[in-house]
Each structure stands twice: as structure tokens, then as C-alpha cells.
CSV table of C-alpha atoms and ligand atoms in Angstrom, one decimal:
chain,number,residue,atom,x,y,z
A,1,UNK,CA,10.9,-4.5,-14.1
A,2,UNK,CA,7.4,-4.4,-15.4
A,3,UNK,CA,5.3,-5.6,-18.3
A,4,UNK,CA,4.1,-2.2,-19.7
A,5,UNK,CA,6.1,-1.9,-23.0
A,6,UNK,CA,5.8,-0.4,-26.5
A,7,UNK,CA,5.4,-2.5,-29.6
A,8,UNK,CA,5.2,-0.4,-32.8
A,9,UNK,CA,4.5,2.8,-30.8
A,10,UNK,CA,1.6,1.2,-29.0
A,11,UNK,CA,1.7,0.7,-25.3
A,12,UNK,CA,0.9,-2.9,-24.2
A,13,UNK,CA,0.2,-4.5,-20.9
A,14,UNK,CA,1.8,-7.9,-21.4
A,15,UNK,CA,0.3,-9.0,-24.7
A,16,UNK,CA,-2.8,-6.7,-24.8
A,17,UNK,CA,-2.8,-3.3,-26.5
A,18,UNK,CA,-4.0,-0.8,-23.9
A,19,UNK,CA,-6.1,0.9,-26.5
A,20,UNK,CA,-8.3,-2.2,-26.8
A,21,UNK,CA,-9.0,-2.2,-23.1
A,22,UNK,CA,-9.9,1.5,-23.2
A,23,UNK,CA,-12.3,0.9,-26.0
A,24,UNK,CA,-13.9,-1.9,-24.1
A,25,UNK,CA,-14.2,-0.5,-20.5
A,26,UNK,CA,-14.0,3.3,-21.1
A,27,UNK,CA,-11.7,5.7,-19.2
A,28,UNK,CA,-10.3,6.3,-16.7
A,29,UNK,CA,-9.2,2.9,-15.3
A,30,UNK,CA,-6.5,1.3,-13.3
A,31,UNK,CA,-4.7,-1.5,-15.0
A,32,UNK,CA,-2.6,-4.2,-13.3
A,33,UNK,CA,-0.3,-6.8,-14.8
A,34,UNK,CA,-0.5,-10.3,-13.4
A,35,UNK,CA,3.0,-11.2,-14.7
A,36,UNK,CA,4.5,-8.1,-13.0
A,37,UNK,CA,2.8,-8.8,-9.7
A,38,UNK,CA,3.9,-12.4,-9.6
A,39,UNK,CA,7.4,-11.6,-10.7
A,40,UNK,CA,7.8,-9.0,-8.0
A,41,UNK,CA,6.6,-11.3,-5.3
A,42,UNK,CA,8.9,-14.2,-6.4
A,43,UNK,CA,11.9,-11.8,-6.7
A,44,UNK,CA,11.2,-10.5,-3.2
A,45,UNK,CA,11.0,-14.0,-1.6
A,46,UNK,CA,14.0,-15.1,-3.6
A,47,UNK,CA,16.1,-12.3,-2.1
A,48,UNK,CA,15.5,-13.9,1.3
A,49,UNK,CA,15.9,-17.5,0.1
A,50,UNK,CA,17.0,-19.9,2.8
A,51,UNK,CA,15.8,-17.5,5.6
A,52,UNK,CA,13.2,-18.5,8.1
A,53,UNK,CA,10.7,-15.9,7.0
A,54,UNK,CA,7.1,-15.0,6.3
A,55,UNK,CA,6.3,-12.3,3.7
A,56,UNK,CA,3.1,-10.5,4.6
A,57,UNK,CA,2.0,-8.3,1.7
A,58,UNK,CA,0.8,-4.9,3.1
A,59,UNK,CA,-2.8,-4.9,1.9
A,60,UNK,CA,-3.2,-1.1,2.2
A,61,UNK,CA,-1.1,-0.6,-1.0
A,62,UNK,CA,-3.7,-2.3,-3.1
A,63,UNK,CA,-6.7,-4.3,-1.7
A,64,UNK,CA,-8.3,-5.4,-4.9
A,65,UNK,CA,-9.5,-9.0,-4.4
A,66,UNK,CA,-7.8,-10.2,-7.5
A,67,UNK,CA,-4.5,-8.8,-6.4
A,68,UNK,CA,-4.9,-10.3,-2.9
A,69,UNK,CA,-5.9,-13.6,-4.4
A,70,UNK,CA,-2.9,-13.7,-6.6
A,71,UNK,CA,-0.6,-13.2,-3.6
A,72,UNK,CA,-2.5,-15.6,-1.4
A,73,UNK,CA,-2.2,-18.3,-4.0
A,74,UNK,CA,1.5,-17.9,-4.0
A,75,UNK,CA,1.6,-18.6,-0.3
A,76,UNK,CA,2.0,-15.0,0.9
A,77,UNK,CA,0.9,-13.7,4.3
A,78,UNK,CA,-0.9,-10.4,4.8
A,79,UNK,CA,-0.3,-7.2,6.8
A,80,UNK,CA,-3.5,-5.5,7.7
A,81,UNK,CA,-4.5,-2.2,9.4
A,82,UNK,CA,-8.3,-2.6,9.7
A,83,UNK,CA,-11.2,-5.0,10.0
A,84,UNK,CA,-12.1,-4.3,6.4
A,85,UNK,CA,-8.6,-5.5,5.3
A,86,UNK,CA,-9.0,-8.6,7.4
A,87,UNK,CA,-12.4,-9.3,5.7
A,88,UNK,CA,-10.9,-8.9,2.3
A,89,UNK,CA,-7.9,-11.0,3.2
A,90,UNK,CA,-10.0,-13.9,4.4
A,91,UNK,CA,-12.2,-13.6,1.4
A,92,UNK,CA,-9.2,-13.8,-0.9
A,93,UNK,CA,-7.9,-16.9,0.8
A,94,UNK,CA,-5.1,-15.8,3.2
A,95,UNK,CA,-4.5,-18.2,6.1
A,96,UNK,CA,-5.3,-16.4,9.4
A,97,UNK,CA,-2.0,-17.8,10.8
A,98,UNK,CA,-0.2,-15.7,8.2
A,99,UNK,CA,-1.9,-12.4,9.1
A,100,UNK,CA,-0.4,-9.6,11.2
A,101,UNK,CA,-2.3,-6.6,12.3
A,102,UNK,CA,-0.7,-3.1,12.8
A,103,UNK,CA,-2.2,0.3,13.4
A,104,UNK,CA,-2.5,2.8,16.3
A,105,UNK,CA,-6.3,2.8,16.5
A,106,UNK,CA,-7.8,-0.7,16.6
A,107,UNK,CA,-11.5,-0.6,17.6
A,108,UNK,CA,-13.2,-3.2,19.9
A,109,UNK,CA,-15.0,-4.7,17.0
A,110,UNK,CA,-11.8,-5.0,15.0
A,111,UNK,CA,-9.9,-6.6,17.9
A,112,UNK,CA,-12.6,-9.1,18.5
A,113,UNK,CA,-12.8,-10.0,14.8
A,114,UNK,CA,-9.1,-10.6,14.6
A,115,UNK,CA,-9.1,-12.6,17.8
A,116,UNK,CA,-12.0,-14.8,16.5
A,117,UNK,CA,-10.3,-15.2,13.2
A,118,UNK,CA,-7.1,-16.4,14.9
A,119,UNK,CA,-4.5,-14.1,13.3
A,120,UNK,CA,-0.7,-14.6,13.8
A,121,UNK,CA,-0.2,-11.4,15.9
A,122,UNK,CA,-1.3,-7.9,16.8
A,123,UNK,CA,1.4,-5.3,16.5
A,124,UNK,CA,0.6,-3.2,19.5
A,125,UNK,CA,1.3,0.5,19.4
A,126,UNK,CA,0.5,1.8,23.0
A,127,UNK,CA,0.2,0.7,26.6
A,128,UNK,CA,-3.5,1.5,26.5
A,129,UNK,CA,-4.0,-0.7,23.5
A,130,UNK,CA,-2.1,-3.6,25.2
A,131,UNK,CA,-4.3,-3.5,28.2
A,132,UNK,CA,-7.4,-3.2,26.1
A,133,UNK,CA,-6.5,-6.2,23.9
A,134,UNK,CA,-6.0,-8.1,27.1
A,135,UNK,CA,-9.5,-7.3,28.2
A,136,UNK,CA,-11.1,-8.2,24.9
A,137,UNK,CA,-9.2,-11.5,24.9
A,138,UNK,CA,-10.4,-12.2,28.4
A,139,UNK,CA,-14.0,-11.6,27.3
A,140,UNK,CA,-13.5,-14.0,24.5
A,141,UNK,CA,-11.7,-16.5,26.8
A,142,UNK,CA,-8.6,-16.5,24.6
A,143,UNK,CA,-5.1,-15.3,24.5
A,144,UNK,CA,-4.0,-12.6,22.1
A,145,UNK,CA,-0.6,-13.1,20.5
A,146,UNK,CA,1.2,-9.7,20.4
A,147,UNK,CA,4.3,-8.0,19.3
A,148,UNK,CA,5.1,-4.5,20.5
A,149,UNK,CA,5.7,-2.1,17.6
A,150,UNK,CA,8.8,-0.2,18.7
A,151,UNK,CA,9.7,3.2,17.4
A,152,UNK,CA,13.4,3.1,16.9
A,153,UNK,CA,13.8,6.8,16.2
A,154,UNK,CA,15.4,6.3,12.8
A,155,UNK,CA,15.1,8.8,10.1
A,156,UNK,CA,13.9,7.0,7.0
A,157,UNK,CA,14.7,10.1,4.8
A,158,UNK,CA,11.4,10.1,3.0
A,159,UNK,CA,8.4,12.4,2.7
A,160,UNK,CA,7.3,13.5,6.2
A,161,UNK,CA,3.8,12.3,5.7
A,162,UNK,CA,5.0,8.7,5.2
A,163,UNK,CA,7.8,8.7,7.8
A,164,UNK,CA,6.7,6.6,10.8
A,165,UNK,CA,9.8,5.7,12.8
A,166,UNK,CA,10.7,9.0,14.4
A,167,UNK,CA,9.8,10.0,18.0
A,168,UNK,CA,7.5,12.7,16.8
A,169,UNK,CA,5.4,10.3,14.8
A,170,UNK,CA,2.3,8.7,16.3
A,171,UNK,CA,3.5,5.1,15.6
A,172,UNK,CA,5.0,2.5,18.0
A,173,UNK,CA,6.4,2.8,21.5
A,174,UNK,CA,9.8,4.2,22.1
A,175,UNK,CA,12.7,1.8,22.8
A,176,UNK,CA,13.0,2.5,26.6
A,177,UNK,CA,9.3,2.3,27.2
A,178,UNK,CA,9.0,-0.8,25.1
A,179,UNK,CA,10.9,-2.8,27.8
A,180,UNK,CA,8.3,-1.7,30.3
A,181,UNK,CA,5.7,-2.7,27.7
A,182,UNK,CA,7.1,-6.2,27.4
A,183,UNK,CA,7.3,-6.6,31.2
A,184,UNK,CA,3.6,-5.5,31.4
A,185,UNK,CA,2.6,-7.8,28.5
A,186,UNK,CA,4.2,-10.8,30.1
A,187,UNK,CA,2.2,-10.2,33.3
A,188,UNK,CA,-1.2,-10.0,31.5
A,189,UNK,CA,-3.0,-13.3,31.6
A,190,UNK,CA,-4.7,-13.0,28.2
A,191,UNK,CA,-1.7,-11.7,26.3
A,192,UNK,CA,1.0,-13.9,24.8
A,193,UNK,CA,4.2,-12.2,23.8
A,194,UNK,CA,5.4,-13.6,20.5
A,195,UNK,CA,7.1,-10.9,18.6
A,196,UNK,CA,8.8,-7.5,18.1
A,197,UNK,CA,7.9,-5.2,15.3
A,198,UNK,CA,8.9,-1.9,13.6
A,199,UNK,CA,8.0,-0.1,10.4
A,200,UNK,CA,10.0,3.1,9.9
A,201,UNK,CA,8.3,4.6,6.9
A,202,UNK,CA,7.5,4.2,3.2
A,203,UNK,CA,9.3,4.9,-0.1
A,204,UNK,CA,12.7,4.5,1.6
A,205,UNK,CA,15.5,4.7,-1.0
A,206,UNK,CA,18.5,3.9,1.1
A,207,UNK,CA,19.5,0.7,2.9
A,208,UNK,CA,21.0,2.5,6.0
A,209,UNK,CA,17.7,3.3,7.8
A,210,UNK,CA,16.7,-0.4,7.7
A,211,UNK,CA,20.1,-1.4,9.0
A,212,UNK,CA,19.9,1.2,11.9
A,213,UNK,CA,16.4,0.0,12.8
A,214,UNK,CA,17.5,-3.6,12.9
A,215,UNK,CA,20.4,-2.8,15.2
A,216,UNK,CA,18.1,-1.1,17.6
A,217,UNK,CA,15.7,-4.0,17.6
A,218,UNK,CA,18.5,-6.5,18.1
A,219,UNK,CA,19.7,-4.6,21.1
A,220,UNK,CA,16.2,-4.6,22.5
A,221,UNK,CA,15.8,-8.4,21.9
A,222,UNK,CA,19.0,-9.1,23.8
A,223,UNK,CA,17.7,-7.1,26.7
A,224,UNK,CA,14.4,-9.0,26.6
A,225,UNK,CA,16.3,-12.3,26.5
A,226,UNK,CA,18.1,-11.2,29.7
A,227,UNK,CA,14.7,-10.6,31.2
A,228,UNK,CA,13.6,-14.1,30.2
A,229,UNK,CA,11.2,-12.9,27.5
A,230,UNK,CA,11.4,-14.9,24.3
A,231,UNK,CA,10.7,-13.5,20.9
A,232,UNK,CA,9.6,-15.8,18.0
A,233,UNK,CA,8.9,-13.3,15.3
A,234,UNK,CA,10.9,-10.3,14.3
A,235,UNK,CA,8.7,-8.1,12.0
A,236,UNK,CA,10.8,-5.5,10.1
A,237,UNK,CA,7.7,-3.9,8.4
A,238,UNK,CA,7.8,-2.7,4.9
A,239,UNK,CA,9.0,0.5,3.3
A,240,UNK,CA,11.4,-0.4,0.5
A,241,UNK,CA,11.1,2.3,-2.2
A,242,UNK,CA,10.6,2.0,-5.9
A,243,UNK,CA,11.7,4.0,-9.0
A,244,UNK,CA,9.0,6.5,-10.0
A,245,UNK,CA,11.5,8.8,-11.8
A,246,UNK,CA,15.1,9.3,-10.8
A,247,UNK,CA,15.1,7.4,-7.5
A,248,UNK,CA,17.7,4.7,-7.0
A,249,UNK,CA,16.4,2.5,-4.2
A,250,UNK,CA,18.5,-0.4,-2.9
A,251,UNK,CA,18.1,-3.6,-5.0
A,252,UNK,CA,16.2,-6.4,-3.3
A,253,UNK,CA,19.6,-8.0,-2.7
A,254,UNK,CA,21.0,-4.9,-1.0
A,255,UNK,CA,17.8,-4.6,1.1
A,256,UNK,CA,18.0,-8.2,2.1
A,257,UNK,CA,21.6,-7.8,3.0
A,258,UNK,CA,20.9,-4.8,5.3
A,259,UNK,CA,18.1,-6.7,7.0
A,260,UNK,CA,20.0,-10.0,7.3
A,261,UNK,CA,23.3,-8.6,8.3
A,262,UNK,CA,22.8,-9.0,12.0
A,263,UNK,CA,20.4,-11.9,12.1
A,264,UNK,CA,22.0,-15.1,13.5
A,265,UNK,CA,19.2,-16.8,15.3
A,266,UNK,CA,17.7,-19.6,13.1
A,267,UNK,CA,14.7,-20.0,15.5
A,268,UNK,CA,13.6,-16.5,15.0
A,269,UNK,CA,11.2,-16.0,12.1
A,270,UNK,CA,11.6,-12.9,10.1
A,271,UNK,CA,8.4,-11.2,9.0
A,272,UNK,CA,8.4,-8.6,6.2
A,273,UNK,CA,5.5,-6.4,5.2
A,274,UNK,CA,6.3,-5.1,1.6
A,275,UNK,CA,3.5,-3.1,-0.1
A,276,UNK,CA,4.7,-0.6,-2.7
A,277,UNK,CA,7.6,-2.7,-3.9
A,278,UNK,CA,5.3,-5.6,-4.9
A,279,UNK,CA,2.5,-3.6,-6.5
A,280,UNK,CA,3.7,-0.1,-7.3
A,281,UNK,CA,5.2,-0.6,-10.8
A,282,UNK,CA,2.7,-3.4,-11.6
A,283,UNK,CA,-0.1,-0.9,-12.2
A,284,UNK,CA,-1.0,2.2,-14.3
A,285,UNK,CA,-3.9,4.6,-14.5
A,286,UNK,CA,-5.2,5.1,-18.0
A,287,UNK,CA,-6.9,8.4,-18.7
A,288,UNK,CA,-8.1,10.2,-21.8
A,289,UNK,CA,-7.3,13.8,-22.8
A,290,UNK,CA,-10.5,15.9,-22.7
A,291,UNK,CA,-9.1,19.3,-23.7
A,292,UNK,CA,-6.0,21.3,-24.3
A,293,UNK,CA,-5.9,24.9,-23.0
A,294,UNK,CA,-3.2,27.4,-23.6
A,295,UNK,CA,-3.4,29.7,-20.6
A,296,UNK,CA,-1.4,33.0,-20.2
A,297,UNK,CA,1.1,31.4,-17.9
A,298,UNK,CA,0.7,27.7,-18.6
A,299,UNK,CA,-0.2,25.0,-21.1
A,300,UNK,CA,-2.8,22.7,-19.6
A,301,UNK,CA,-3.6,19.2,-20.6
A,302,UNK,CA,-7.0,18.5,-19.1
A,303,UNK,CA,-7.7,14.7,-18.6
A,304,UNK,CA,-10.6,12.7,-17.4
A,305,UNK,CA,-8.8,11.5,-14.2
A,306,UNK,CA,-8.5,13.8,-11.2
A,307,UNK,CA,-7.2,14.0,-7.7
A,308,UNK,CA,-10.1,11.9,-6.5
A,309,UNK,CA,-8.8,9.1,-8.7
A,310,UNK,CA,-5.1,9.5,-7.9
A,311,UNK,CA,-4.3,11.5,-4.8
A,312,UNK,CA,-0.5,11.1,-4.6
A,313,UNK,CA,0.6,14.1,-6.7
A,314,UNK,CA,-1.7,16.4,-4.7
A,315,UNK,CA,-1.0,15.0,-1.3
A,316,UNK,CA,2.7,14.3,-1.5
A,317,UNK,CA,3.7,16.3,-4.6
A,318,UNK,CA,4.6,12.8,-5.9
A,319,UNK,CA,6.0,12.3,-9.3
A,320,UNK,CA,4.5,9.8,-11.7
A,321,UNK,CA,5.7,9.4,-15.2
A,322,UNK,CA,3.0,10.1,-17.8
A,323,UNK,CA,3.4,8.3,-21.2
A,324,UNK,CA,1.2,8.4,-24.3
A,325,UNK,CA,-0.6,5.1,-25.0
A,326,UNK,CA,-0.1,5.7,-28.7
A,327,UNK,CA,3.1,7.5,-29.7
A,328,UNK,CA,2.2,9.6,-32.6
A,329,UNK,CA,4.7,12.4,-32.6
A,330,UNK,CA,8.2,13.2,-31.3
A,331,UNK,CA,7.0,16.7,-30.5
A,332,UNK,CA,7.3,17.6,-26.8
A,333,UNK,CA,5.5,20.2,-24.8
A,334,UNK,CA,5.8,21.5,-21.3
A,335,UNK,CA,2.4,21.3,-19.6
A,336,UNK,CA,0.4,20.8,-16.4
A,337,UNK,CA,-1.7,17.7,-16.5
A,338,UNK,CA,-4.8,18.5,-14.6
A,339,UNK,CA,-8.2,16.8,-13.8
A,340,UNK,CA,-11.8,17.9,-13.7
A,341,UNK,CA,-12.0,18.7,-10.0
A,342,UNK,CA,-12.7,22.2,-8.8
A,343,UNK,CA,-9.4,22.7,-7.0
A,344,UNK,CA,-6.0,24.1,-8.1
A,345,UNK,CA,-4.5,21.1,-6.2
A,346,UNK,CA,-6.1,18.8,-8.8
A,347,UNK,CA,-3.1,17.9,-10.9
A,348,UNK,CA,-1.3,14.7,-12.0
A,349,UNK,CA,1.8,16.6,-13.1
A,350,UNK,CA,3.2,20.1,-13.1
A,351,UNK,CA,5.3,21.6,-15.8
A,352,UNK,CA,6.0,18.3,-17.3
A,353,UNK,CA,7.9,17.6,-20.5
A,354,UNK,CA,5.5,15.4,-22.3
A,355,UNK,CA,4.1,14.2,-25.6
A,356,UNK,CA,2.1,16.9,-27.6
A,357,UNK,CA,-1.2,15.2,-27.0
A,358,UNK,CA,-4.7,16.3,-28.4
A,359,UNK,CA,-8.3,15.7,-27.4
A,360,UNK,CA,-9.1,12.0,-27.4
A,361,UNK,CA,-5.5,10.7,-26.8
A,362,UNK,CA,-4.9,8.2,-24.1
A,363,UNK,CA,-2.3,8.8,-21.4
A,364,UNK,CA,-0.8,6.2,-19.0
A,365,UNK,CA,0.1,7.5,-15.5
A,366,UNK,CA,2.8,5.1,-14.6
A,367,UNK,CA,3.6,3.3,-11.3
A,368,UNK,CA,0.2,3.7,-9.8
A,369,UNK,CA,-0.4,0.1,-8.6
A,370,UNK,CA,0.3,1.1,-5.0
A,371,UNK,CA,-1.7,3.7,-3.1
A,372,UNK,CA,-3.7,4.6,-6.2
A,373,UNK,CA,-7.2,3.1,-6.3
A,374,UNK,CA,-7.2,2.5,-2.6
A,375,UNK,CA,-6.8,6.3,-1.9
A,376,UNK,CA,-9.4,7.3,-4.4
A,377,UNK,CA,-12.7,9.0,-3.3
A,378,UNK,CA,-16.1,10.1,-4.7
A,379,UNK,CA,-15.2,13.8,-4.2
A,380,UNK,CA,-17.2,16.0,-6.5
A,381,UNK,CA,-19.6,13.0,-6.9
A,382,UNK,CA,-17.3,11.3,-9.3
A,383,UNK,CA,-17.9,7.5,-9.5
A,384,UNK,CA,-14.8,5.5,-8.7
A,385,UNK,CA,-13.1,4.2,-11.8
A,386,UNK,CA,-12.8,0.6,-13.0
A,387,UNK,CA,-9.9,-1.7,-12.2
A,388,UNK,CA,-8.7,-4.2,-14.8
A,389,UNK,CA,-6.2,-7.0,-14.7
A,390,UNK,CA,-4.2,-8.4,-17.7
A,391,UNK,CA,-2.8,-11.9,-17.9
A,392,UNK,CA,-0.8,-12.6,-21.1
A,393,UNK,CA,-3.3,-11.8,-23.9
A,394,UNK,CA,-6.4,-11.6,-21.7
A,395,UNK,CA,-7.9,-8.9,-19.7
A,396,UNK,CA,-10.7,-8.8,-17.1
A,397,UNK,CA,-12.5,-6.0,-15.2
A,398,UNK,CA,-11.7,-6.9,-11.6
A,399,UNK,CA,-13.7,-4.0,-10.1
A,400,UNK,CA,-16.5,-2.4,-12.2
A,401,UNK,CA,-16.8,1.3,-12.6
A,402,UNK,CA,-19.2,2.8,-10.2
A,403,UNK,CA,-22.3,4.5,-11.6
A,404,UNK,CA,-24.5,7.4,-10.4
A,405,UNK,CA,-26.7,5.0,-8.5
A,406,UNK,CA,-23.7,3.7,-6.5
A,407,UNK,CA,-23.0,7.3,-5.5
A,408,UNK,CA,-26.3,7.6,-3.5
A,409,UNK,CA,-26.5,4.0,-2.2
A,410,UNK,CA,-27.0,4.0,1.5
A,411,UNK,CA,-28.2,7.6,1.6
A,412,UNK,CA,-31.7,8.2,2.9
A,413,UNK,CA,-34.0,11.2,3.2
A,414,UNK,CA,-35.1,11.8,6.8
A,415,UNK,CA,-38.8,12.0,7.3
A,416,UNK,CA,-38.5,15.5,8.8
A,417,UNK,CA,-37.5,16.8,5.4
A,418,UNK,CA,-40.9,15.7,4.0
A,419,UNK,CA,-43.2,18.0,6.1
A,420,UNK,CA,-42.9,20.9,3.7
A,421,UNK,CA,-41.2,23.3,6.2
B,501,LLP,N1,3.6,-2.0,7.3
B,501,LLP,C1,3.0,-1.0,7.9
B,501,LLP,C2,2.8,-1.1,9.4
B,501,LLP,C3,2.7,0.2,7.2
B,501,LLP,O1,2.1,1.2,7.8
B,501,LLP,C4,3.0,0.2,5.8
B,501,LLP,C5,2.6,1.4,5.0
B,501,LLP,C6,3.6,-0.9,5.2
B,501,LLP,C7,3.9,-2.0,6.0
B,501,LLP,C8,3.9,-0.9,3.7
B,501,LLP,O2,4.8,0.0,3.4
B,501,LLP,P1,5.4,0.0,1.9
B,501,LLP,O3,6.2,-1.2,1.7
B,501,LLP,O4,4.3,0.1,0.9
B,501,LLP,O5,6.2,1.2,1.8
B,501,LLP,N2,0.0,6.5,0.9
B,501,LLP,C9,1.4,6.6,0.9
B,501,LLP,C10,2.1,5.5,1.6
B,501,LLP,C11,1.6,5.2,3.0
B,501,LLP,C12,2.3,4.0,3.7
B,501,LLP,C13,1.6,3.6,4.9
B,501,LLP,N3,2.1,2.5,5.5
B,501,LLP,C14,1.9,6.8,-0.5
B,501,LLP,O6,1.1,6.9,-1.4
B,501,LLP,O7,3.1,7.0,-0.7
């Protein structure tokens, strides 16, 4: 459920006509709905009502400070994968004791920063990393709270690029080795074992993979108990899919049921790391039609947003619905929606049934609140677009559009280019 709806053929975000925002801030821009974000978070936590839990929003999906602040204010925790996300999280007001840190490649600087900040736990992904965190904690005369991220070898049945819980993926430590990992961790003086973690993939549209992962983790926890190793936090990661087009992911209730089915220890705190399901359908990308072009083989709608602004269609062949901001005709066409970048992979949609738009019309690329702006780049020296948030009948720019000067900020001309040779 989201708050992007038509009133008299005009697309609104909550109570603001999107046309008005486009006039004020120009195009393209990402647009987020406060009411949708809040509603998604509250619905997610309600599905786990009565459960000893901590919901840690997965920052990587959308790190805009306004989005982070909104979740922090609601009492949410944060799942991070870099020092930069930790910086943003603290700036937005997340409590360090509600922050978990995953990722296979944590650098010294990032580990120290997290130790000094006092986060809840590191989700450790290799033996090397475990030993290294121990050393960094020793240097800082502290103890690092850790969970081992286990790889339960479960097929999440999603796009291979975002599948993370299979043995061939780089993530986590396999189940058998994890036992050795825990034994080693409990021998290290500057490591404190507090949890167990897994994250099997993203945009998962069935409940079964979650259920299978949980069963594996439960078995491992029982084994650890036998070895006298106590686990306080069970982190089940994120991954619940959303509807972009025809997908039918489990409802929040079904998802919660799959995860809670085997949980019977009230002392164990469940941690969840939802990203996409909280923000995906709470955002759109608004773009203007620059040109129409009837090719020999295709009809092209050329818009002012490209693959540098929204990479998902190019990278994963992902589907995003594309709606006219002002419905003016019932006439449909079949066209490729393409951007201004010099690559044939620069498309937002291929052979799409869509409104018969003309130069100047506005299009809304739906469900782009997750992994949209955060994956954008300056490719082809295109300034990053603006981000806007709506609350009821108000809107505000929450990240201003970059300008040409921003593009060269930090670049310097070395002296050896000035000697005329
Ligand atoms: N926890 C960990 C450790 C993760 O790596 C991720 C996502 C999440 C939680 C959140 O997963 P979610 O609930 O959003 O599925 N760029 C891709 C998605 C990459 C996901 C990476 N990890 C896309 O655009 O589909």
C-alpha cells in the first residue's frame, strides 16, 4: 500500500500534485512519501507484535538522512555495511546499541569506528575477519560483540546477483565451519560472542527459503548450546520482496509466521534487517519526456533520467511500472523508455505497453524508493538528481540536485600538467 494515487487524472503523492513539485524543483527527481514510509515500518513491527525483537532498517536501500531520521524517530535500529552508513546513521539519531554491521570487507578504519561508537554487534563473515576484529579490539582495549554470519546454503529463488545464501556466494561462513568459528571466537579475549546471523538474499517472494534458513540456524544454535556457547541475538537479515509488477510476495503476516514458527526461546532477541519492503514502494522517480523517436524496429520514448539515475533495469533487468503523471489519453503504445546515456543498456523499460506520451510529459517510474538514488552515479558527468519528501500537503527537497561545480569538486590538476610539455 502506498500514497501515490490519481485524483482527476493527476498523480498525487499524498496531498501534493506531482506536477507542482516538478515545476518547483525541475526533473528528474526521486520522491518519497512520509506516510508510506511510516506505514510500512509500523505494519512491519506490528507483524511481530509481542515478540522480543529489534527491527534494524537496512540502510543500503535508501540512506537519505530524512528517511533515516524518520525511522530513527520511530525507534528503529539500523543495519549497516560501511563506515559511511554508520556516519549517516549516527547523524540521523540512531542509537549505537541498535546498530548491526554486516559485510565481507570491513576495513581497519571502519572496524575501529564501529568499536568506538559502541554498536550492538558485528556480523562476521570470515575467520580472517574474526581474528582481525579481535586485534583491533585489543588495540582499543575493548571487546567486540560479534555474531557469525552463517551461510545456510538455501536457495532464495531470486536474481543471482542478489542471492547471498548459497555456498557459491561470497557471504557468510558455511554451517559446519561456523561451529569452528564459534569455538575460535569464544577463545579470543577481545571477542564477545552475542549472536548468530544470516541473510539469504533480496527480493524473495516465497516464505519457504526463510523457513529453511531458520531451521538451519536453530539446529546450529542447539549445537552451540551443547558446547556451552550462549546466543542472545538471532539476526534473520532482510530480503522480503515487494510487488513491482506481477510478483506475489508473502504478506507480512505470512513472513512473520515463517520466521516465528520455530522460535520458542523468550530470552532470545530476534533481529530483522528489512530494506526494500520498508522503502521500495514509498518512492518514485519522476522524469520528463525529452523526445519521441520512431525507429525502424522500435518506438523510443527518450526521457531525462538514465541508467546513472536508476540502475536496476540495466543491472538486473528489473521491471518498474511507468505511469503518466497526467493522464491525458487512453491511447497506448509499445515503446522502449530510454535515457540520455551513450549505451544501449541505458533503458528504464523495454517494449512496454504505456501511455502515448509526448515531449514535455512527466512519467513516474514506480517503486524506486529502494536501491534507486543510492545506486546512482555521475556517469557521463550527469549531476545526481534531487530527492524530495512529501508529508501530507507539503513537500521539501531533502537532497538538492547536484550542479556542474559539484561534478569537479575534489579534483585537482597536478603541477606536472602545467609545464607545457
Ligand atoms: N541485510 C543484509 C546483510 C543485506 O546485505 C541486505 C541487502 C539487507 C539486509 C536488506 O535486504 P532487503 O530487505 O532490502 O532485501 N541492489 C539490489 C539489492 C541488493 C541487496 C543487498 N543486500 C536491488 O536493487 O535489487
